[in-house]
mmCIF file of C-alpha atoms in Angstrom:
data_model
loop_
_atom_site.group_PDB
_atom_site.id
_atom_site.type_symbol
_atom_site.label_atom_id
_atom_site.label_comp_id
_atom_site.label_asym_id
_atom_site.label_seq_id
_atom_site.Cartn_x
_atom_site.Cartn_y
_atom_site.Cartn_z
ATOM 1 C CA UNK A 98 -14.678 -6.967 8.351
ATOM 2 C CA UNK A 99 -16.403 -4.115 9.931
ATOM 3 C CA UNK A 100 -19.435 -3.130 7.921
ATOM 4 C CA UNK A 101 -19.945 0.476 6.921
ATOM 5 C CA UNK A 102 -23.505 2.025 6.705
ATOM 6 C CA UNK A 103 -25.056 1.773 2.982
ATOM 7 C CA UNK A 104 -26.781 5.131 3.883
ATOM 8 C CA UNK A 105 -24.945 7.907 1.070
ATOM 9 C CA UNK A 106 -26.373 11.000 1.816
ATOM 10 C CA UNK A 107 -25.846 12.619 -2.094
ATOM 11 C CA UNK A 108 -23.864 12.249 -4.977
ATOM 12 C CA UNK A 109 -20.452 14.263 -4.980
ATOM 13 C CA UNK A 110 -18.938 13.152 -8.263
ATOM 14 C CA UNK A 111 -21.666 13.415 -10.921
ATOM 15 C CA UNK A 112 -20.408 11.802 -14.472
ATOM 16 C CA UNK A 113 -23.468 12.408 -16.644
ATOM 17 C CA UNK A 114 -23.104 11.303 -20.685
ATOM 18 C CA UNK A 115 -19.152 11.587 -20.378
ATOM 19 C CA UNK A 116 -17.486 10.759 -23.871
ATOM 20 C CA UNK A 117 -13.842 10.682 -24.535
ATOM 21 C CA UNK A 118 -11.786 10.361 -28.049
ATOM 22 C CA UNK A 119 -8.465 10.666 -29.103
ATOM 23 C CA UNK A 120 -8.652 11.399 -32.270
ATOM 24 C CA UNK A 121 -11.195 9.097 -34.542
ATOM 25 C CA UNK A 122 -10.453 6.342 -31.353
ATOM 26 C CA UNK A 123 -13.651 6.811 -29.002
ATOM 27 C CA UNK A 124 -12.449 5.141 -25.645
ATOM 28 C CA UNK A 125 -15.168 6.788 -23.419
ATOM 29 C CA UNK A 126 -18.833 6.252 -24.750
ATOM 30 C CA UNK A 127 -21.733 8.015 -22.520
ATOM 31 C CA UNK A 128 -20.664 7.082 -19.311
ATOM 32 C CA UNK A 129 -23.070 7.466 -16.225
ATOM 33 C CA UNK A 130 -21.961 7.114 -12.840
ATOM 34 C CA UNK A 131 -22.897 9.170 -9.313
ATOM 35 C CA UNK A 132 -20.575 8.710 -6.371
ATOM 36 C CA UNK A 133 -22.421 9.623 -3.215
ATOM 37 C CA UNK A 134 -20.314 10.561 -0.034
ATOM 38 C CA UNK A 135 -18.805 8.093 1.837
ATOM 39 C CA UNK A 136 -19.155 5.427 -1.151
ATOM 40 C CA UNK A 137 -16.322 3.196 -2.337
ATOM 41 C CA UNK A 138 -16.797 2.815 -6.111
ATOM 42 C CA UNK A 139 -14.628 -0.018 -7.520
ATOM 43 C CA UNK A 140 -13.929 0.302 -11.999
ATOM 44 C CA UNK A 141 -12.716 -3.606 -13.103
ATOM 45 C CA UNK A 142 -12.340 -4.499 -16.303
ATOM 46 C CA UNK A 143 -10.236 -6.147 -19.115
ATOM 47 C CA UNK A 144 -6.611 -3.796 -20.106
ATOM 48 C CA UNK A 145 -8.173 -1.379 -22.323
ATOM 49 C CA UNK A 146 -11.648 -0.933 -21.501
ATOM 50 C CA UNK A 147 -11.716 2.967 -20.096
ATOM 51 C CA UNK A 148 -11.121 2.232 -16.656
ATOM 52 C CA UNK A 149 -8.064 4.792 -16.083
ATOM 53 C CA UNK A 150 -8.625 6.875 -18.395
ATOM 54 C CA UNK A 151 -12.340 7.649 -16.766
ATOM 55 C CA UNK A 152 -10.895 8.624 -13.783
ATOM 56 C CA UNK A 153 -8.445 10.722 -15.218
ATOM 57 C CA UNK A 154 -11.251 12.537 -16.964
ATOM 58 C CA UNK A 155 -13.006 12.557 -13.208
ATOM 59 C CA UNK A 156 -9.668 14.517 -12.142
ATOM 60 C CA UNK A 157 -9.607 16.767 -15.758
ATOM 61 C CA UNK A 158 -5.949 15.006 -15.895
ATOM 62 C CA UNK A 159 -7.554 14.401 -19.417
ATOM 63 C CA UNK A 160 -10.291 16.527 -20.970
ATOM 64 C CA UNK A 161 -13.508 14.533 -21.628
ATOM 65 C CA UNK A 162 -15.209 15.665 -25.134
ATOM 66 C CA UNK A 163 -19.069 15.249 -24.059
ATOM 67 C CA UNK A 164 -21.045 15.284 -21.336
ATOM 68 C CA UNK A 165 -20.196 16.488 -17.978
ATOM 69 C CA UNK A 166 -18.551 15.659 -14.719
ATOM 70 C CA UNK A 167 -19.714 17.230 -11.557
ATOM 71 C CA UNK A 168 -17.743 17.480 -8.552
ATOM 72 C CA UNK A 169 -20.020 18.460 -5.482
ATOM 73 C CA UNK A 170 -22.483 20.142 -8.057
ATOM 74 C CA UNK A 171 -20.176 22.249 -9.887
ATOM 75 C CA UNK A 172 -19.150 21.466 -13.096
ATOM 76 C CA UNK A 173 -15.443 20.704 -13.930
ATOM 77 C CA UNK A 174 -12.972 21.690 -16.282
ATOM 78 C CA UNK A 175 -15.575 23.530 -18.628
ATOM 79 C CA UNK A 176 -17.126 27.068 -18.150
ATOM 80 C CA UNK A 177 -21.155 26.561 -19.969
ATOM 81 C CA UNK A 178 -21.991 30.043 -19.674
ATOM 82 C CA UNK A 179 -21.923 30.543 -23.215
ATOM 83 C CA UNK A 180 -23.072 28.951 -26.176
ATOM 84 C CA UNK A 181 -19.551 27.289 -26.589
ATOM 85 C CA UNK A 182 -18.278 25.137 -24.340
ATOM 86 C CA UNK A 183 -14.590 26.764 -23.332
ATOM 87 C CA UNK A 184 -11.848 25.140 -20.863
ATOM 88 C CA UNK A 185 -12.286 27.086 -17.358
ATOM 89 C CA UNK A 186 -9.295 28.608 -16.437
ATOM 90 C CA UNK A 187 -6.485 27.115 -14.570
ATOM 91 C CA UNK A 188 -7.728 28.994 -11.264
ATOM 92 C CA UNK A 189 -11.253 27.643 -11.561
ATOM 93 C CA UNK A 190 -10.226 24.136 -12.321
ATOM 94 C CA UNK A 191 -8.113 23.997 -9.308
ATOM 95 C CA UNK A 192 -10.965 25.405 -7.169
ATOM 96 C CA UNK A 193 -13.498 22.612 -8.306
ATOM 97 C CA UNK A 194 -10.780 19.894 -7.980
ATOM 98 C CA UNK A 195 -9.621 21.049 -4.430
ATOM 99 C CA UNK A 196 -11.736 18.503 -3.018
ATOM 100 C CA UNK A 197 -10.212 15.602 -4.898
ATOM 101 C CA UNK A 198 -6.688 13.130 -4.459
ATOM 102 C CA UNK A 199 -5.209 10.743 -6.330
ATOM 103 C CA UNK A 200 -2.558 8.073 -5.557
ATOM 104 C CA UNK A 201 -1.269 7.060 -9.560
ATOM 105 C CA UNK A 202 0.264 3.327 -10.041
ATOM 106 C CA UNK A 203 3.701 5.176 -9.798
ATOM 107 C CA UNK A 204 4.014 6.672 -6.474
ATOM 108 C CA UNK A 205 5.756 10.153 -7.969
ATOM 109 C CA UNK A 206 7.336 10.866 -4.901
ATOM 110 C CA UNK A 207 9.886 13.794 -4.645
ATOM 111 C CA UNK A 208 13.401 11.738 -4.128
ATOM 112 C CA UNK A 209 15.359 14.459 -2.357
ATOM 113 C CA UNK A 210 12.639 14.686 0.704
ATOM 114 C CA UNK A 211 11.950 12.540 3.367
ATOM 115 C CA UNK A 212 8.720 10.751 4.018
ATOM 116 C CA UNK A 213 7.653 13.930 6.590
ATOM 117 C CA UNK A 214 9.149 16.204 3.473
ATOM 118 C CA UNK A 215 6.920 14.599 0.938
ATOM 119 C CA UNK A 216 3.623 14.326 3.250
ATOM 120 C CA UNK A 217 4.136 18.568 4.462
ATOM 121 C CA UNK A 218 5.535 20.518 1.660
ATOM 122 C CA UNK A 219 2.321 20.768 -0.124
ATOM 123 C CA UNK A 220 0.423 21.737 3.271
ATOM 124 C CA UNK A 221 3.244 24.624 3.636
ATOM 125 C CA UNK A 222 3.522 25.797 -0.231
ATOM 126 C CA UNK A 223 -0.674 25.216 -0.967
ATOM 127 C CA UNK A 224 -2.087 25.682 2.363
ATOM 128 C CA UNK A 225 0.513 28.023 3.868
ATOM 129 C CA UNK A 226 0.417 26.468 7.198
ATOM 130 C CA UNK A 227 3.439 27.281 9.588
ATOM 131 C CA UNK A 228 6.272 24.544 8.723
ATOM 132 C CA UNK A 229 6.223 22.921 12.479
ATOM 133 C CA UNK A 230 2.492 23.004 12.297
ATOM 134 C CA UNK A 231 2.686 21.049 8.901
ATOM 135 C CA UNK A 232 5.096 18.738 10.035
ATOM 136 C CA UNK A 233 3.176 17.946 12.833
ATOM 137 C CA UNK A 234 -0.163 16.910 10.635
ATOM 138 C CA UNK A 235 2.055 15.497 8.231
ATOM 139 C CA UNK A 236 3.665 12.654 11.574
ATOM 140 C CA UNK A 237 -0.085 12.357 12.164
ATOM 141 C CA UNK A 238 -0.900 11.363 8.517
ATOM 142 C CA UNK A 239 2.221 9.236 8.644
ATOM 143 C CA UNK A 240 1.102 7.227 11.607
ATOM 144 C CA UNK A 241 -2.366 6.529 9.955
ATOM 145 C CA UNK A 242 -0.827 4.670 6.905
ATOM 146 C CA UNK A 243 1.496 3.065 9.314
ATOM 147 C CA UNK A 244 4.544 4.517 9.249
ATOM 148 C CA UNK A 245 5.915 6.793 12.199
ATOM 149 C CA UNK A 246 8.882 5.233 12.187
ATOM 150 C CA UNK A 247 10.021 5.738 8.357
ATOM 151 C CA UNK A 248 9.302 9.257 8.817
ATOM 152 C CA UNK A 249 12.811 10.737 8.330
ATOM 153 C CA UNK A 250 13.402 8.134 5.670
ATOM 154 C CA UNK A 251 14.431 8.653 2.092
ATOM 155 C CA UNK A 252 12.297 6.939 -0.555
ATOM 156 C CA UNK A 253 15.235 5.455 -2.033
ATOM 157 C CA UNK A 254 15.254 3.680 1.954
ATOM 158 C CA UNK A 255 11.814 3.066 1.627
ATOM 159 C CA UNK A 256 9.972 -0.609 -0.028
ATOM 160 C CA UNK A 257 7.183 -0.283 -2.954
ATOM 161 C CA UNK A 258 4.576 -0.591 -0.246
ATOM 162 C CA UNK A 259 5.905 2.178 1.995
ATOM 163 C CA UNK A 260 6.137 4.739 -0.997
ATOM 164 C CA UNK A 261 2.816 4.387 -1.772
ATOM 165 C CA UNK A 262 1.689 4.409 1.546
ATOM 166 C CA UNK A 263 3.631 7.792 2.057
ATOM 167 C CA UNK A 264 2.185 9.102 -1.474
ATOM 168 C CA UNK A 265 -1.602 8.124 0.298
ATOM 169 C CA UNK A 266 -0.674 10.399 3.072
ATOM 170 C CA UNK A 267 0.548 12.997 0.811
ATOM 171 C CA UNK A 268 -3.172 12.787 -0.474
ATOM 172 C CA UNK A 269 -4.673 12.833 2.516
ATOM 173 C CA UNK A 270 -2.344 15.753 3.767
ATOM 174 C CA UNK A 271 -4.975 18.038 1.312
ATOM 175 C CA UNK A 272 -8.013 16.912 2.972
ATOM 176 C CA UNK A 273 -9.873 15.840 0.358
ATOM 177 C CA UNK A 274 -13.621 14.797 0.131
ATOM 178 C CA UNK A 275 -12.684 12.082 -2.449
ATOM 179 C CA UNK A 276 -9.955 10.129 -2.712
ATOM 180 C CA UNK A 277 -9.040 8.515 -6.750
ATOM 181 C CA UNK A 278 -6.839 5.444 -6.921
ATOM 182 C CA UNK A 279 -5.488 4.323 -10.382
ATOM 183 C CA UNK A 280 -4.232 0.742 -9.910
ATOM 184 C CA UNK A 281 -2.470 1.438 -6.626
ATOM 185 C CA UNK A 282 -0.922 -1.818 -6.428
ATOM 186 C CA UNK A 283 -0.207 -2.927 -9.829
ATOM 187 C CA UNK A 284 3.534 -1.265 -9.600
ATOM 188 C CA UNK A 285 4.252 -3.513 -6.185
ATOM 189 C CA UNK A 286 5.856 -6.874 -5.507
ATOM 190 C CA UNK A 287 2.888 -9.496 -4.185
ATOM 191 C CA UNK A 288 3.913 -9.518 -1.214
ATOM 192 C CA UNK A 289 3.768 -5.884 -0.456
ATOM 193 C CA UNK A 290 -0.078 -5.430 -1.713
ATOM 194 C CA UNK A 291 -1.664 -5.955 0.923
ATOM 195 C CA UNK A 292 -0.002 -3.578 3.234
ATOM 196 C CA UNK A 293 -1.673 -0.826 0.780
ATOM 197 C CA UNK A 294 -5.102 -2.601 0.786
ATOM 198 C CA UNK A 295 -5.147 -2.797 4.577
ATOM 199 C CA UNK A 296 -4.743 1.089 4.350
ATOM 200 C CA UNK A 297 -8.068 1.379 2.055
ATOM 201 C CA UNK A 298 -9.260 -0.342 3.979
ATOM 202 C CA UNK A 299 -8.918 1.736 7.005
ATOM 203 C CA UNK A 300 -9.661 4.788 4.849
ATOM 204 C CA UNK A 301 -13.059 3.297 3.682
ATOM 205 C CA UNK A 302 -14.112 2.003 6.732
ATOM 206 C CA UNK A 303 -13.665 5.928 8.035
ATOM 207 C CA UNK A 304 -16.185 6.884 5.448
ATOM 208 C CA UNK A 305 -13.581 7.722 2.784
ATOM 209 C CA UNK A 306 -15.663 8.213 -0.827
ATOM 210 C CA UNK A 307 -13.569 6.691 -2.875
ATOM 211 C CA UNK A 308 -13.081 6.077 -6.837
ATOM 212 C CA UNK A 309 -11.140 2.644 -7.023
ATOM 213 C CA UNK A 310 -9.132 1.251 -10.245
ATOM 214 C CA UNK A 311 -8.566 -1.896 -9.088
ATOM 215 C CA UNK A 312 -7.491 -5.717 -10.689
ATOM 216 C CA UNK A 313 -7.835 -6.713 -6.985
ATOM 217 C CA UNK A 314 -11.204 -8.809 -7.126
ATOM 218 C CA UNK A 315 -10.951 -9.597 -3.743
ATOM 219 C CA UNK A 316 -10.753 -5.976 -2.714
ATOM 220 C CA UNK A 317 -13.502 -5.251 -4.408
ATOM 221 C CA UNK A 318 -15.599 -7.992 -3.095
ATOM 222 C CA UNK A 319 -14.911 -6.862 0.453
ATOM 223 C CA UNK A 320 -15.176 -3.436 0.141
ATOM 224 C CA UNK A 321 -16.664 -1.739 -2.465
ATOM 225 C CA UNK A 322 -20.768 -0.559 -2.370
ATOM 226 C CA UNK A 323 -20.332 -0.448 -6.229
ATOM 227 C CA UNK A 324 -18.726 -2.341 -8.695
ATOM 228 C CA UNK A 325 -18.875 -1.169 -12.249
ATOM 229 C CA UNK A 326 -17.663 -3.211 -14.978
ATOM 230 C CA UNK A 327 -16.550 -1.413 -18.197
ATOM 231 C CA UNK A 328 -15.519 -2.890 -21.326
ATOM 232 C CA UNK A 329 -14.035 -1.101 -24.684
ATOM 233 C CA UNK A 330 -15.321 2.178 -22.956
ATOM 234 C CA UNK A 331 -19.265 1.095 -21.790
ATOM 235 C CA UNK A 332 -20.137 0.430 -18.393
ATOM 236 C CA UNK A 333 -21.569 -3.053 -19.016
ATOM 237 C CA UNK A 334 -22.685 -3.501 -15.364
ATOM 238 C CA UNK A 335 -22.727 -2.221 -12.070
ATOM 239 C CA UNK A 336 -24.335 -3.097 -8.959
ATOM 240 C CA UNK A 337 -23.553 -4.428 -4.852
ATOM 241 C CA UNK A 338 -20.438 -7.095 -5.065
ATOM 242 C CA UNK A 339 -22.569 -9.786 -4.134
ATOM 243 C CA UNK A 340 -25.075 -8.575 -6.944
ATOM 244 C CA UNK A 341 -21.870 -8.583 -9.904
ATOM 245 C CA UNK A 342 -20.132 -11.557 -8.688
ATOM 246 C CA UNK A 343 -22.529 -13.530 -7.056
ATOM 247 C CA UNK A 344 -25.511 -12.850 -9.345
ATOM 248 C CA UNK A 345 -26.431 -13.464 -13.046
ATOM 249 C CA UNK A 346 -23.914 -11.867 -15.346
ATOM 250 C CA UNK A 347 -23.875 -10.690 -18.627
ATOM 251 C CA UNK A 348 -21.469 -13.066 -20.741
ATOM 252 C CA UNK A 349 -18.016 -10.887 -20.775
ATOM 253 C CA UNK A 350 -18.363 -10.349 -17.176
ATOM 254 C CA UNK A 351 -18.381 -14.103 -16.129
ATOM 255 C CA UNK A 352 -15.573 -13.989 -18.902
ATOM 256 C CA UNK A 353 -13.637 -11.392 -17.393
ATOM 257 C CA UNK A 354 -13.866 -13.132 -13.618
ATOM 258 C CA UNK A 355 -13.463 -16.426 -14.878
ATOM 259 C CA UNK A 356 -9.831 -15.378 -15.960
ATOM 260 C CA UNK A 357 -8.904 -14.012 -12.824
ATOM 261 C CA UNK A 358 -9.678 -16.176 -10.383
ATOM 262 C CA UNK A 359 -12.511 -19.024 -9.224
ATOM 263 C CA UNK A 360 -15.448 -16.424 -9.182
ATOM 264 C CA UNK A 361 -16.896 -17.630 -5.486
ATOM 265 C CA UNK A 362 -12.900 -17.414 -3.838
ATOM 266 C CA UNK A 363 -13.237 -14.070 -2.158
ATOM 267 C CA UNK A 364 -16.156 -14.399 -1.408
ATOM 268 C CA UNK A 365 -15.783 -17.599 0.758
ATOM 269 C CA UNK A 366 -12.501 -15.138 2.576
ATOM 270 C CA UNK A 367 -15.020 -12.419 3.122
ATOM 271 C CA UNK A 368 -17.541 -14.450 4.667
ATOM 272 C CA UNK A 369 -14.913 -16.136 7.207
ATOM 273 C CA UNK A 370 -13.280 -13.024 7.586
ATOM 274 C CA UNK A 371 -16.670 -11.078 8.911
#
């Protein structure tokens, strides 16, 4: 496994005291967390514990009730200038956002476009780039997740795997400076998982920052600089892989891992794997 500089120049997602409640049911409570560039942050935890629905918050999919969440310094989703916090408007938002994709556990792909169709129509309608021009970037994009050949292909032609791998591109196509990933592999067939991973992979061995949702331990172990552990919305723990799995650990974590898997497994892959 190649191994990617711990060197993270400065934080460009800032979540600083974030709470979130729906209704009387508090499912986010004062969450910390900085993201530097070029990081890959992993969230595990139990069903339940806050994991998605923090990084929905991170993308203002859902509107966090306290604290703040800063995206390359500026503050999202919220305009402070007044004494009242009020929602920014829908202009602002996107501006502060522009810098973020996100692959969901569906892949949400448009059925009546190709691969190519799905990966350039936002580069044409958001970025207004000549239509040959995006459907050259979007071949390129296609080729790094793997799949030149599938590019005039249909989803409905296309495996679990593939789809995602197109809606990655799709992501990608935007140029983002941080890349979210809720579960990306949850919605596939075993075999087709790692296919996915492997493209991660790639991405965060490029110096992708990336926010990670993951149930993939293994992942995790192998390529994450930061695990965080949240249960029934707290951040428990966080720290290096080798420092959450390998290390002492607070009594749900060792819970948690000891349900998934023996906890020294991936570990014993990564180190015959480097």
């Amino acid at each position: 496994m190649e191994v990617k500089s711990d060197n993270h120049p400065h934080p460009i997602v800032q979540v600083q005291s974030m709470g979130k409640s729906f209704g009387d049911n508090e499912v986010l409570k004062g969450i910390n967390l900085n993201v530097s560039q070029s990081e890959v942050v992993c969230l595990i935890g139990p069903s339940g514990s806050g994991k998605s629905t923090l990084l929905r918050c991170i993308a203002f999919l859902e509107q966090y009730s306290s604290g703040t969440v800063l995206i390359d310094g500026e503050l999202l989703g919220y305009n402070d200038d007044t004494d009242y916090r009020k929602l920014a408007p829908a202009k602002e938002l996107n501006r502060v956002r522009r810098n973020m994709g996100m692959v969901f556990q569906q892949f949400n792909l448009w059925p009546h476009m190709t691969a190519l169709g799905n990966v350039s129509e936002a580069l044409v309608r958001v970025k207004k780039i000549p239509r040959a021009e995006a459907g050259q970037k979007g071949r390129e994009l296609l080729k790094k997740v793997g799949l030149s050949e599938r590019a005039d292909h249909y989803p409905a032609q296309l495996s679990g795997g593939q789809q995602q791998r197109v809606a990655i591109a799709r992501a990608l196509a935007m140029e983002p400076q941080v890349m979210l990933f809720d579960e990306p592999t949850s919605a596939l067939d075993p075999e087709l998982v790692g296919e996915v991973l492997q493209v991660m992979k790639d991405l965060a061995n490029d110096g992708m920052t990336m926010i990670v949702v993951t149930h993939e331990m293994g992942f995790a172990a192998q390529v994450a600089d930061t695990v965080v552990f949240l249960d029934k919305g707290e951040i428990l723990a966080k720290g290096s892989p080798k420092q959450l799995f390998q290390g002492a650990q607070p009594p749900r974590l060792k819970q948690f891992l000891q349900n998934y898997l023996d906890r020294n497994a991936f570990w014993t892959q990564e180190e015959t794997t480097e």
